[in-house]
Amino acid sequence: MSQAWRVIKEIVRGSAITARHFFVNMTFHTLRLFGIRTKRRGAVTIQYPEVKKTLSPRHHSLHRIRPRADGKPSCVACMLCVTVCPSECLYVEAAEDADPEIQKVPAKFVVDLNRCCFCGFCVEACPVDAIRMDTGEIRLASLTRAGLEVPLDKP
Amino acid sequence: MPADVLIVLVKVVLTLVWTLLLALFLTWVERKESAVMQDRIGANRASVFGLRLFGLFQPFADAIKMLFKEDFAPTFSQRALHWLAPAFSFFFVSVTMIAVPFGDTIRLFGRDIPLQVVDLSAAVLFVLAMLSLGIYGILVGGWASSNRFALIGSLRGAAQLVSYEVAMGLSLVGLIMVLPSLSLSRIVDFQGGLLFGFLPKWGIFLQPLGFAVFYLAGMAGTKRVPFDMPEGESEIIGFYTEYGGLKFGLFMFADFLEVIVLSAMSTTLFFGGWQVPWLGDAGFVFPWGGRIDVAPWAVTVLRVLSFNLKVFFFCWLQILTRWTYPRFRYDQIMDLGWKVLVPLGVVNVLATGLVLAVR
């Protein structure tokens, strides 16, 4: 018998919790609907395409090559990122540059997002801090595979 | 005579429209209420020309989606029965609404029109019978699918519904002993009286235990979580395994209709139907003295509103329950039905008999 009362108590308690959530949230929804500002919102939902969450500074998003002062890519085509990449998704072709101060430049720098796992090893391996993953671009989708092979050396 | 037929036709159509619209928007309420309970927002994207209205168009979007799906029946299924099963489920549930009184009598064009499609003299039995026949939708659906899993699901569902029918019948016996009639309109009239001079003479105050058993058994009858043995979503052996598109939609719709029927029956039998506490034909007469006169048309409006509000409340409560509790195991459902609700129903009948005999 005492167990039955315990069970009933728990059943009522469960309903009370969900009902409390319902009424508290409805109160905030209603207040905000009539334009009354409240500290809390009725829901924790972030309505994505319209409202975007601020990304953490260490978040790994789409790669970019930092430009030099003259706008050319600062990559020196040392291939360290290509070597360290566990997904083998980077493709770099080196080329000479007319400027004697610059040893090499990438003629082609393509990241294949079909394969990339966003580990960020390339960023850490780069000796000249040329590649970074801080564009904040996270809507990386394409209808074709080729669309996900992103050339990074073109601005 | 044609006028009578016309009146009945209009009432049938209005009742059907009311029921179907409520069921349609219950799908929306279910989504929104569960979302609000869980600190979410819920479906709010469906829009017509950019007008969102909190996703109120979602049910129509769902309906259109269901309509345009392929009407699929597996080659091994028994076509005719496969077709009939959702119709059974839908028909037997929706037909119960004709016995429910939505309000008292209104006077229109020199005629007294009761706001009830038919005043059956044994309406309580009619409703119980129709809800029992609803089991055929499940059984036939499982059988016609010619799929062992669907059959297991349908048999489990039938076993659950049959056992809870016993509890439901027993819970109403106590009420029937107290009430003067089986006709729902007379039951509602009776509940307009006062108990101990101040309490409305609602079934809940006469039969609290009976209501608890009735409501639980009814919730099991709606076959929704936590009593979702027939569907068995997490085990994928429900009786709708072989259903898709509009036929599946009809089954889901029948579930929501059952929620409405249970709400309407709880309201009518235990919460005074369209009665507003202390509201007579001429206005409010409060037991602590004092009265407020209300115009006759306002009385009718108040009563219809009262019925609707009570039904909405019970729909809300059922959705709250559905999104609060985890589902039962099969043996737990059987235990609750046979070892708790049926004995409680018998105890209720005995206690009612004792009180009636002593009084």
Short mmCIF file of C-alpha atoms in Angstrom, two decimals:
data_model
loop_
_atom_site.label_atom_id
_atom_site.label_comp_id
_atom_site.label_asym_id
_atom_site.label_seq_id
_atom_site.Cartn_x
_atom_site.Cartn_y
_atom_site.Cartn_z
CA MET A 1 0.00 0.00 0.00
CA SER A 2 2.77 2.44 0.90
CA GLN A 3 4.42 1.57 -2.38
CA ALA A 4 1.21 2.42 -4.21
CA TRP A 5 1.19 5.85 -2.57
CA ARG A 6 4.84 6.35 -3.49
CA VAL A 7 4.06 5.48 -7.10
CA ILE A 8 1.09 7.83 -7.19
CA LYS A 9 3.21 10.56 -5.61
CA GLU A 10 5.87 10.14 -8.28
CA ILE A 11 3.27 10.13 -11.06
CA VAL A 12 1.80 13.38 -9.78
CA ARG A 13 5.28 14.86 -9.32
CA GLY A 14 6.21 14.04 -12.92
CA SER A 15 3.11 15.75 -14.24
CA ALA A 16 3.72 18.71 -11.95
CA ILE A 17 7.21 19.18 -13.36
CA THR A 18 6.11 19.14 -16.99
CA ALA A 19 3.06 21.28 -16.22
CA ARG A 20 5.29 23.80 -14.42
CA HIS A 21 7.57 23.99 -17.45
CA PHE A 22 4.52 24.43 -19.66
CA PHE A 23 2.96 27.26 -17.66
CA VAL A 24 6.23 29.10 -16.93
CA ASN A 25 7.25 28.96 -20.59
CA MET A 26 3.77 29.93 -21.75
CA THR A 27 3.88 32.96 -19.44
CA PHE A 28 7.11 34.16 -20.99
CA HIS A 29 5.89 33.41 -24.52
CA THR A 30 2.71 35.39 -23.87
CA LEU A 31 4.50 38.33 -22.27
CA ARG A 32 6.93 38.55 -25.18
CA LEU A 33 4.11 38.21 -27.70
CA PHE A 34 2.60 41.39 -26.27
CA GLY A 35 5.93 43.13 -26.45
CA ILE A 36 6.79 43.03 -22.77
CA ARG A 37 10.49 42.54 -22.35
CA THR A 38 11.49 39.74 -20.01
CA LYS A 39 14.91 38.62 -18.85
CA ARG A 40 14.17 35.02 -19.80
CA ARG A 41 12.85 33.60 -23.04
CA GLY A 42 10.10 31.02 -23.23
CA ALA A 43 12.29 28.58 -25.11
CA VAL A 44 15.99 27.96 -25.49
CA THR A 45 15.62 27.41 -29.24
CA ILE A 46 17.86 29.40 -31.56
CA GLN A 47 15.99 29.80 -34.84
CA TYR A 48 18.96 29.08 -37.03
CA PRO A 49 18.80 30.73 -40.42
CA GLU A 50 17.46 33.98 -38.95
CA VAL A 51 19.37 33.92 -35.68
CA LYS A 52 22.89 32.62 -35.53
CA LYS A 53 24.79 31.52 -32.51
CA THR A 54 28.17 33.26 -32.11
CA LEU A 55 30.85 30.72 -32.82
CA SER A 56 33.54 30.04 -30.28
CA PRO A 57 36.89 31.62 -31.29
CA ARG A 58 38.49 28.19 -31.46
CA HIS A 59 35.72 26.80 -33.68
CA HIS A 60 37.01 25.11 -36.85
CA SER A 61 35.12 26.47 -39.84
CA LEU A 62 36.07 26.80 -43.49
CA HIS A 63 39.79 27.32 -44.15
CA ARG A 64 41.31 30.50 -45.50
CA ILE A 65 44.78 31.57 -46.61
CA ARG A 66 45.98 34.75 -44.99
CA PRO A 67 47.04 37.31 -47.58
CA ARG A 68 50.31 39.19 -47.59
CA ALA A 69 50.34 42.97 -47.54
CA ASP A 70 50.06 43.03 -51.33
CA GLY A 71 47.09 40.68 -51.35
CA LYS A 72 48.89 37.61 -52.59
CA PRO A 73 48.56 34.45 -50.51
CA SER A 74 51.11 34.20 -47.74
CA CYS A 75 51.51 30.46 -48.23
CA VAL A 76 55.05 29.36 -49.11
CA ALA A 77 53.99 25.97 -50.51
CA CYS A 78 56.12 24.05 -48.03
CA MET A 79 53.70 21.11 -48.11
CA LEU A 80 53.75 20.65 -44.34
CA CYS A 81 49.97 20.90 -44.16
CA VAL A 82 49.62 18.41 -46.97
CA THR A 83 51.94 16.04 -45.10
CA VAL A 84 50.20 16.36 -41.75
CA CYS A 85 46.64 16.16 -43.08
CA PRO A 86 45.12 12.88 -41.84
CA SER A 87 42.32 12.99 -44.38
CA GLU A 88 44.60 13.79 -47.32
CA CYS A 89 42.23 16.50 -48.37
CA LEU A 90 44.69 19.27 -49.23
CA TYR A 91 46.13 19.62 -52.70
CA VAL A 92 48.94 22.16 -53.18
CA GLU A 93 50.90 22.87 -56.32
CA ALA A 94 54.02 25.01 -55.84
CA ALA A 95 55.22 27.61 -58.30
CA GLU A 96 58.01 30.21 -58.59
CA ASP A 97 57.32 33.80 -57.86
CA ALA A 98 58.77 36.77 -59.67
CA ASP A 99 59.70 38.41 -56.37
CA PRO A 100 63.16 37.08 -55.34
CA GLU A 101 62.30 37.58 -51.67
CA ILE A 102 59.56 34.96 -51.95
CA GLN A 103 60.79 31.44 -52.40
CA LYS A 104 57.62 29.67 -53.56
CA VAL A 105 53.94 30.38 -53.87
CA PRO A 106 51.04 27.98 -54.36
CA ALA A 107 49.87 27.82 -57.95
CA LYS A 108 46.93 25.80 -56.72
CA PHE A 109 45.66 25.34 -53.17
CA VAL A 110 42.52 23.23 -52.99
CA VAL A 111 40.86 21.80 -49.91
CA ASP A 112 38.51 18.91 -50.59
CA LEU A 113 35.68 19.30 -48.05
CA ASN A 114 34.36 15.88 -49.02
CA ARG A 115 37.29 14.48 -47.09
CA CYS A 116 38.21 17.20 -44.59
CA CYS A 117 37.52 16.27 -40.96
CA PHE A 118 38.15 19.78 -39.60
CA CYS A 119 40.85 18.58 -37.23
CA GLY A 120 42.88 21.75 -37.65
CA PHE A 121 46.26 19.99 -37.95
CA CYS A 122 47.09 22.02 -41.07
CA VAL A 123 46.66 25.23 -39.08
CA GLU A 124 49.03 24.00 -36.41
CA ALA A 125 51.58 22.65 -38.87
CA CYS A 126 51.89 25.83 -40.94
CA PRO A 127 55.27 27.49 -40.25
CA VAL A 128 54.20 30.88 -41.59
CA ASP A 129 50.68 30.91 -40.13
CA ALA A 130 49.24 31.08 -43.64
CA ILE A 131 46.27 28.73 -43.30
CA ARG A 132 43.60 29.35 -40.72
CA MET A 133 40.14 27.95 -40.06
CA ASP A 134 38.44 31.07 -38.73
CA THR A 135 36.17 32.24 -41.53
CA GLY A 136 33.07 31.37 -39.51
CA GLU A 137 31.59 29.86 -42.66
CA ILE A 138 29.73 26.73 -41.55
CA ARG A 139 27.13 26.42 -44.29
CA LEU A 140 29.25 24.08 -46.34
CA ALA A 141 26.93 22.20 -48.59
CA SER A 142 26.85 21.52 -52.28
CA LEU A 143 24.80 19.51 -54.71
CA THR A 144 27.92 18.15 -56.39
CA ARG A 145 31.15 16.69 -55.09
CA ALA A 146 33.10 19.15 -57.19
CA GLY A 147 31.33 21.97 -55.43
CA LEU A 148 33.00 20.95 -52.19
CA GLU A 149 36.52 21.19 -53.62
CA VAL A 150 37.21 24.72 -52.53
CA PRO A 151 40.15 26.63 -54.05
CA LEU A 152 41.69 28.70 -51.27
CA ASP A 153 44.35 30.68 -53.17
CA LYS A 154 41.75 32.65 -55.12
CA PRO A 155 40.43 35.51 -53.10
CA MET B 1 -40.73 16.37 -41.70
CA PRO B 2 -38.18 17.61 -44.25
CA ALA B 3 -37.30 20.35 -41.79
CA ASP B 4 -36.47 17.75 -39.14
CA VAL B 5 -34.26 15.88 -41.57
CA LEU B 6 -32.56 19.12 -42.52
CA ILE B 7 -31.96 20.00 -38.86
CA VAL B 8 -30.42 16.60 -38.16
CA LEU B 9 -28.26 16.87 -41.29
CA VAL B 10 -26.99 20.29 -40.28
CA LYS B 11 -26.27 19.04 -36.79
CA VAL B 12 -24.39 16.01 -38.13
CA VAL B 13 -22.30 18.19 -40.41
CA LEU B 14 -21.57 20.71 -37.66
CA THR B 15 -20.60 17.97 -35.22
CA LEU B 16 -18.34 16.36 -37.78
CA VAL B 17 -16.74 19.66 -38.66
CA TRP B 18 -16.21 20.51 -35.00
CA THR B 19 -14.67 17.11 -34.31
CA LEU B 20 -12.44 17.02 -37.36
CA LEU B 21 -11.25 20.59 -36.92
CA LEU B 22 -10.45 19.93 -33.29
CA ALA B 23 -8.60 16.74 -34.23
CA LEU B 24 -6.71 18.58 -36.95
CA PHE B 25 -5.59 21.28 -34.58
CA LEU B 26 -4.85 18.79 -31.83
CA THR B 27 -1.91 17.67 -33.99
CA TRP B 28 -0.71 21.26 -33.83
CA VAL B 29 -1.46 21.52 -30.11
CA GLU B 30 0.40 18.29 -29.51
CA ARG B 31 3.50 19.61 -31.25
CA LYS B 32 3.36 23.00 -29.61
CA GLU B 33 2.50 21.76 -26.13
CA SER B 34 5.22 19.14 -26.13
CA ALA B 35 7.65 21.78 -27.36
CA VAL B 36 6.71 24.30 -24.68
CA MET B 37 6.97 21.62 -22.01
CA GLN B 38 10.47 20.84 -23.20
CA ASP B 39 11.60 24.49 -23.49
CA ARG B 40 11.43 24.36 -27.28
CA ILE B 41 9.33 26.32 -29.77
CA GLY B 42 7.83 23.62 -31.93
CA ALA B 43 6.60 23.60 -35.50
CA ASN B 44 6.39 27.26 -36.58
CA ARG B 45 7.68 27.25 -40.16
CA ALA B 46 4.58 26.42 -42.18
CA SER B 47 3.41 29.67 -43.73
CA VAL B 48 0.91 30.95 -46.24
CA PHE B 49 2.29 33.96 -48.14
CA GLY B 50 4.75 34.59 -45.35
CA LEU B 51 2.04 34.48 -42.69
CA ARG B 52 3.14 32.04 -40.02
CA LEU B 53 0.60 32.37 -37.17
CA PHE B 54 2.68 30.18 -34.82
CA GLY B 55 2.62 27.33 -37.31
CA LEU B 56 -1.16 27.07 -37.34
CA PHE B 57 -0.96 25.98 -40.98
CA GLN B 58 1.14 22.97 -40.05
CA PRO B 59 -1.84 20.55 -39.90
CA PHE B 60 -2.81 21.52 -43.45
CA ALA B 61 0.75 21.06 -44.64
CA ASP B 62 0.73 17.61 -43.01
CA ALA B 63 -2.59 16.77 -44.61
CA ILE B 64 -1.34 17.79 -48.06
CA LYS B 65 1.79 15.75 -47.54
CA MET B 66 -0.28 12.70 -46.57
CA LEU B 67 -2.59 13.18 -49.55
CA PHE B 68 0.22 13.28 -52.07
CA LYS B 69 2.01 10.23 -50.78
CA GLU B 70 1.77 7.00 -52.70
CA ASP B 71 -1.21 4.90 -51.71
CA PHE B 72 0.85 1.84 -51.04
CA ALA B 73 -0.41 -1.62 -50.20
CA PRO B 74 2.04 -4.50 -50.16
CA THR B 75 1.38 -7.22 -52.78
CA PHE B 76 1.03 -9.84 -50.06
CA SER B 77 -1.62 -7.87 -48.19
CA GLN B 78 -5.34 -8.54 -48.45
CA ARG B 79 -6.37 -5.50 -50.41
CA ALA B 80 -10.00 -5.04 -49.39
CA LEU B 81 -9.38 -5.51 -45.68
CA HIS B 82 -6.24 -3.42 -45.88
CA TRP B 83 -8.44 -0.63 -47.17
CA LEU B 84 -11.21 -1.18 -44.66
CA ALA B 85 -9.11 -1.18 -41.48
CA PRO B 86 -8.38 2.57 -41.31
CA ALA B 87 -11.98 3.28 -42.26
CA PHE B 88 -13.16 1.10 -39.35
CA SER B 89 -10.84 2.88 -36.94
CA PHE B 90 -11.96 6.27 -38.15
CA PHE B 91 -15.68 5.60 -38.44
CA PHE B 92 -16.34 3.91 -35.12
CA VAL B 93 -14.54 6.64 -33.22
CA SER B 94 -16.08 9.59 -35.00
CA VAL B 95 -19.61 8.19 -34.85
CA THR B 96 -19.59 8.33 -31.03
CA MET B 97 -19.68 12.11 -31.17
CA ILE B 98 -23.32 12.09 -32.29
CA ALA B 99 -24.41 11.13 -28.79
CA VAL B 100 -22.60 13.97 -27.07
CA PRO B 101 -24.66 17.01 -26.03
CA PHE B 102 -22.81 20.21 -26.91
CA GLY B 103 -25.21 22.50 -25.13
CA ASP B 104 -28.79 22.81 -23.96
CA THR B 105 -31.80 23.48 -26.19
CA ILE B 106 -31.82 26.55 -28.39
CA ARG B 107 -34.92 28.13 -29.90
CA LEU B 108 -34.50 28.83 -33.59
CA PHE B 109 -37.23 29.59 -36.16
CA GLY B 110 -39.91 28.64 -33.67
CA ARG B 111 -38.43 25.24 -32.97
CA ASP B 112 -36.68 23.82 -29.91
CA ILE B 113 -33.42 22.38 -31.14
CA PRO B 114 -31.30 20.42 -28.67
CA LEU B 115 -27.59 20.86 -29.39
CA GLN B 116 -27.09 17.14 -29.74
CA VAL B 117 -27.41 15.06 -32.88
CA VAL B 118 -29.45 12.20 -31.41
CA ASP B 119 -30.55 11.80 -27.83
CA LEU B 120 -30.09 8.04 -27.54
CA SER B 121 -31.80 6.49 -24.55
CA ALA B 122 -28.80 4.21 -23.97
CA ALA B 123 -26.08 6.57 -25.12
CA VAL B 124 -23.55 5.38 -22.55
CA LEU B 125 -23.82 1.85 -23.87
CA PHE B 126 -23.71 3.14 -27.44
CA VAL B 127 -20.44 4.95 -26.80
CA LEU B 128 -18.90 1.94 -25.06
CA ALA B 129 -20.02 -0.31 -27.93
CA MET B 130 -18.61 1.96 -30.62
CA LEU B 131 -15.30 2.29 -28.77
CA SER B 132 -15.16 -1.51 -28.54
CA LEU B 133 -15.84 -1.84 -32.26
CA GLY B 134 -12.86 0.43 -32.85
CA ILE B 135 -10.71 -2.59 -31.94
CA TYR B 136 -11.67 -4.07 -35.30
CA GLY B 137 -9.67 -1.37 -37.01
CA ILE B 138 -6.57 -2.61 -35.22
CA LEU B 139 -7.29 -6.31 -35.64
CA VAL B 140 -8.26 -6.11 -39.29
CA GLY B 141 -5.33 -3.82 -40.01
CA GLY B 142 -2.88 -6.27 -38.50
CA TRP B 143 -4.50 -9.27 -40.15
CA ALA B 144 -4.82 -7.73 -43.61
CA SER B 145 -1.18 -6.69 -43.63
CA SER B 146 -0.19 -10.39 -43.78
CA ASN B 147 2.88 -9.42 -41.83
CA ARG B 148 3.73 -11.34 -38.69
CA PHE B 149 5.02 -8.28 -36.90
CA ALA B 150 1.91 -6.30 -37.74
CA LEU B 151 -0.20 -9.22 -36.54
CA ILE B 152 1.70 -9.42 -33.24
CA GLY B 153 1.26 -5.69 -32.80
CA SER B 154 -2.44 -5.82 -33.54
CA LEU B 155 -2.98 -8.77 -31.18
CA ARG B 156 -1.14 -6.99 -28.38
CA GLY B 157 -3.23 -3.92 -29.07
CA ALA B 158 -6.47 -5.88 -29.10
CA ALA B 159 -5.51 -7.60 -25.85
CA GLN B 160 -4.80 -4.24 -24.25
CA LEU B 161 -7.99 -2.62 -25.46
CA VAL B 162 -10.18 -5.58 -24.52
CA SER B 163 -8.78 -5.72 -20.99
CA TYR B 164 -9.16 -2.00 -20.45
CA GLU B 165 -12.71 -2.14 -21.78
CA VAL B 166 -13.57 -4.28 -18.77
CA ALA B 167 -12.20 -1.65 -16.40
CA MET B 168 -13.94 1.11 -18.32
CA GLY B 169 -17.30 -0.65 -18.19
CA LEU B 170 -16.90 -1.35 -14.46
CA SER B 171 -15.98 2.25 -13.72
CA LEU B 172 -19.18 3.41 -15.37
CA VAL B 173 -21.37 0.93 -13.47
CA GLY B 174 -20.97 2.98 -10.28
CA LEU B 175 -21.91 6.13 -12.13
CA ILE B 176 -24.92 4.50 -13.74
CA MET B 177 -26.12 3.38 -10.30
CA VAL B 178 -26.11 6.99 -9.14
CA LEU B 179 -27.47 8.61 -12.29
CA PRO B 180 -31.13 8.49 -13.26
CA SER B 181 -30.65 7.47 -16.88
CA LEU B 182 -28.29 6.24 -19.57
CA SER B 183 -29.21 9.10 -21.86
CA LEU B 184 -26.40 11.64 -22.01
CA SER B 185 -28.70 14.64 -22.16
CA ARG B 186 -30.52 13.53 -18.99
CA ILE B 187 -27.18 12.76 -17.33
CA VAL B 188 -26.05 16.31 -18.03
CA ASP B 189 -29.37 17.74 -16.83
CA PHE B 190 -29.01 15.76 -13.61
CA GLN B 191 -25.55 17.19 -13.04
CA GLY B 192 -26.98 20.70 -12.95
CA GLY B 193 -28.22 20.07 -9.41
CA LEU B 194 -26.37 20.80 -6.22
CA LEU B 195 -24.64 18.43 -3.82
CA PHE B 196 -24.78 19.33 -0.09
CA GLY B 197 -26.33 22.58 -1.19
CA PHE B 198 -23.20 24.18 -2.63
CA LEU B 199 -21.19 21.73 -4.75
CA PRO B 200 -22.27 21.21 -8.39
CA LYS B 201 -23.62 17.70 -8.65
CA TRP B 202 -20.95 16.61 -11.10
CA GLY B 203 -20.00 12.98 -11.57
CA ILE B 204 -16.49 13.65 -10.30
CA PHE B 205 -17.88 14.56 -6.87
CA LEU B 206 -20.24 11.57 -6.84
CA GLN B 207 -17.75 9.08 -8.22
CA PRO B 208 -14.13 10.25 -7.77
CA LEU B 209 -12.72 6.73 -7.87
CA GLY B 210 -14.93 5.87 -10.81
CA PHE B 211 -13.54 8.86 -12.67
CA ALA B 212 -9.93 7.86 -11.97
CA VAL B 213 -10.55 4.34 -13.29
CA PHE B 214 -12.57 5.62 -16.27
CA TYR B 215 -9.95 8.17 -17.23
CA LEU B 216 -7.03 5.75 -16.97
CA ALA B 217 -8.89 3.06 -18.89
CA GLY B 218 -9.89 5.65 -21.48
CA MET B 219 -6.31 6.81 -21.84
CA ALA B 220 -5.33 3.20 -22.46
CA GLY B 221 -8.12 3.09 -25.02
CA THR B 222 -6.65 5.97 -26.99
CA LYS B 223 -3.57 3.76 -27.56
CA ARG B 224 -1.15 6.62 -27.18
CA VAL B 225 2.01 6.71 -25.09
CA PRO B 226 2.26 5.55 -22.25
CA PHE B 227 -0.22 2.90 -23.38
CA ASP B 228 1.02 2.52 -26.94
CA MET B 229 1.16 -1.27 -27.17
CA PRO B 230 -0.59 -1.44 -30.58
CA GLU B 231 1.74 1.10 -32.12
CA GLY B 232 4.96 0.06 -30.40
CA GLU B 233 6.95 2.81 -32.04
CA SER B 234 10.18 1.86 -30.32
CA GLU B 235 9.86 -1.78 -31.35
CA ILE B 236 8.58 -1.19 -34.88
CA ILE B 237 6.07 -4.01 -34.67
CA GLY B 238 2.93 -1.91 -34.53
CA PHE B 239 -0.10 -2.82 -36.56
CA TYR B 240 0.58 0.03 -38.94
CA THR B 241 3.83 -1.42 -40.13
CA GLU B 242 2.42 -1.96 -43.62
CA TYR B 243 0.53 1.31 -43.82
CA GLY B 244 1.63 4.56 -45.36
CA GLY B 245 0.29 7.77 -46.76
CA LEU B 246 -3.33 8.65 -46.27
CA LYS B 247 -4.31 5.33 -44.70
CA PHE B 248 -1.68 5.76 -42.02
CA GLY B 249 -2.84 9.34 -41.64
CA LEU B 250 -6.36 8.08 -41.04
CA PHE B 251 -5.12 5.81 -38.25
CA MET B 252 -3.26 8.70 -36.64
CA PHE B 253 -6.31 10.89 -37.04
CA ALA B 254 -8.46 8.24 -35.37
CA ASP B 255 -6.07 8.38 -32.40
CA PHE B 256 -6.63 12.10 -32.04
CA LEU B 257 -10.37 11.57 -32.43
CA GLU B 258 -10.21 9.10 -29.57
CA VAL B 259 -8.51 11.75 -27.46
CA ILE B 260 -11.44 14.05 -28.23
CA VAL B 261 -14.01 11.35 -27.54
CA LEU B 262 -12.43 10.54 -24.19
CA SER B 263 -12.36 14.24 -23.34
CA ALA B 264 -15.97 14.67 -24.39
CA MET B 265 -17.07 11.59 -22.43
CA SER B 266 -15.14 12.62 -19.31
CA THR B 267 -16.71 16.05 -19.58
CA THR B 268 -20.22 14.75 -20.16
CA LEU B 269 -20.23 11.98 -17.60
CA PHE B 270 -18.05 13.40 -14.83
CA PHE B 271 -17.71 17.15 -15.28
CA GLY B 272 -21.24 18.26 -15.91
CA GLY B 273 -21.16 18.40 -19.70
CA TRP B 274 -22.28 21.85 -20.74
CA GLN B 275 -23.28 22.83 -17.21
CA VAL B 276 -21.65 25.94 -15.81
CA PRO B 277 -21.47 25.77 -12.00
CA TRP B 278 -24.47 27.52 -10.40
CA LEU B 279 -25.76 28.77 -13.77
CA GLY B 280 -29.47 28.18 -14.14
CA ASP B 281 -31.70 29.05 -17.08
CA ALA B 282 -32.19 32.60 -15.75
CA GLY B 283 -28.66 33.28 -14.56
CA PHE B 284 -26.20 32.52 -11.80
CA VAL B 285 -27.67 31.62 -8.42
CA PHE B 286 -24.85 31.33 -5.94
CA PRO B 287 -25.30 29.13 -2.87
CA TRP B 288 -23.77 31.81 -0.65
CA GLY B 289 -26.50 34.19 -1.71
CA GLY B 290 -26.50 36.66 -4.52
CA ARG B 291 -27.48 36.16 -8.12
CA ILE B 292 -26.51 37.52 -11.50
CA ASP B 293 -29.15 37.60 -14.18
CA VAL B 294 -27.94 36.47 -17.60
CA ALA B 295 -29.81 36.80 -20.89
CA PRO B 296 -31.05 33.49 -22.31
CA TRP B 297 -28.79 33.69 -25.39
CA ALA B 298 -25.81 34.39 -23.14
CA VAL B 299 -26.70 31.36 -21.04
CA THR B 300 -26.60 29.18 -24.15
CA VAL B 301 -23.29 30.68 -25.26
CA LEU B 302 -21.81 30.22 -21.80
CA ARG B 303 -22.92 26.60 -21.73
CA VAL B 304 -21.49 25.75 -25.14
CA LEU B 305 -18.28 27.56 -24.17
CA SER B 306 -18.17 25.64 -20.92
CA PHE B 307 -18.43 22.33 -22.75
CA ASN B 308 -15.71 23.34 -25.18
CA LEU B 309 -13.40 24.59 -22.45
CA LYS B 310 -13.74 21.36 -20.51
CA VAL B 311 -13.04 19.31 -23.62
CA PHE B 312 -9.99 21.45 -24.43
CA PHE B 313 -8.75 21.03 -20.88
CA PHE B 314 -8.95 17.25 -21.08
CA CYS B 315 -7.24 17.23 -24.46
CA TRP B 316 -4.50 19.37 -22.95
CA LEU B 317 -4.22 17.05 -19.97
CA GLN B 318 -3.93 13.98 -22.18
CA ILE B 319 -1.22 15.54 -24.29
CA LEU B 320 0.59 16.56 -21.10
CA THR B 321 0.37 12.96 -19.91
CA ARG B 322 1.51 11.63 -23.23
CA TRP B 323 4.65 13.78 -23.14
CA THR B 324 5.43 13.21 -19.48
CA TYR B 325 5.51 9.49 -18.92
CA PRO B 326 7.60 6.79 -20.55
CA ARG B 327 5.70 3.91 -22.07
CA PHE B 328 4.72 0.84 -20.10
CA ARG B 329 6.07 -2.61 -20.68
CA TYR B 330 3.46 -5.09 -21.91
CA ASP B 331 3.21 -6.96 -18.59
CA GLN B 332 2.96 -3.67 -16.69
CA ILE B 333 0.04 -2.64 -18.85
CA MET B 334 -1.70 -5.94 -18.19
CA ASP B 335 -0.96 -5.64 -14.46
CA LEU B 336 -2.36 -2.12 -14.32
CA GLY B 337 -5.45 -3.19 -16.22
CA TRP B 338 -6.35 -6.46 -14.50
CA LYS B 339 -4.76 -6.14 -11.07
CA VAL B 340 -5.37 -2.47 -10.32
CA LEU B 341 -8.12 -0.94 -12.41
CA VAL B 342 -10.55 -3.86 -12.49
CA PRO B 343 -10.40 -4.46 -8.68
CA LEU B 344 -10.70 -0.71 -8.12
CA GLY B 345 -13.74 -0.68 -10.40
CA VAL B 346 -15.32 -3.53 -8.43
CA VAL B 347 -14.54 -1.78 -5.15
CA ASN B 348 -16.13 1.35 -6.54
CA VAL B 349 -19.29 -0.52 -7.51
CA LEU B 350 -19.51 -2.16 -4.06
CA ALA B 351 -18.88 1.11 -2.23
CA THR B 352 -21.48 2.90 -4.33
CA GLY B 353 -23.99 0.14 -3.64
CA LEU B 354 -23.26 0.33 0.09
CA VAL B 355 -23.73 4.10 0.18
CA LEU B 356 -26.95 3.85 -1.80
CA ALA B 357 -28.29 1.11 0.46
CA VAL B 358 -27.43 2.92 3.69
CA ARG B 359 -28.80 6.24 2.58
#
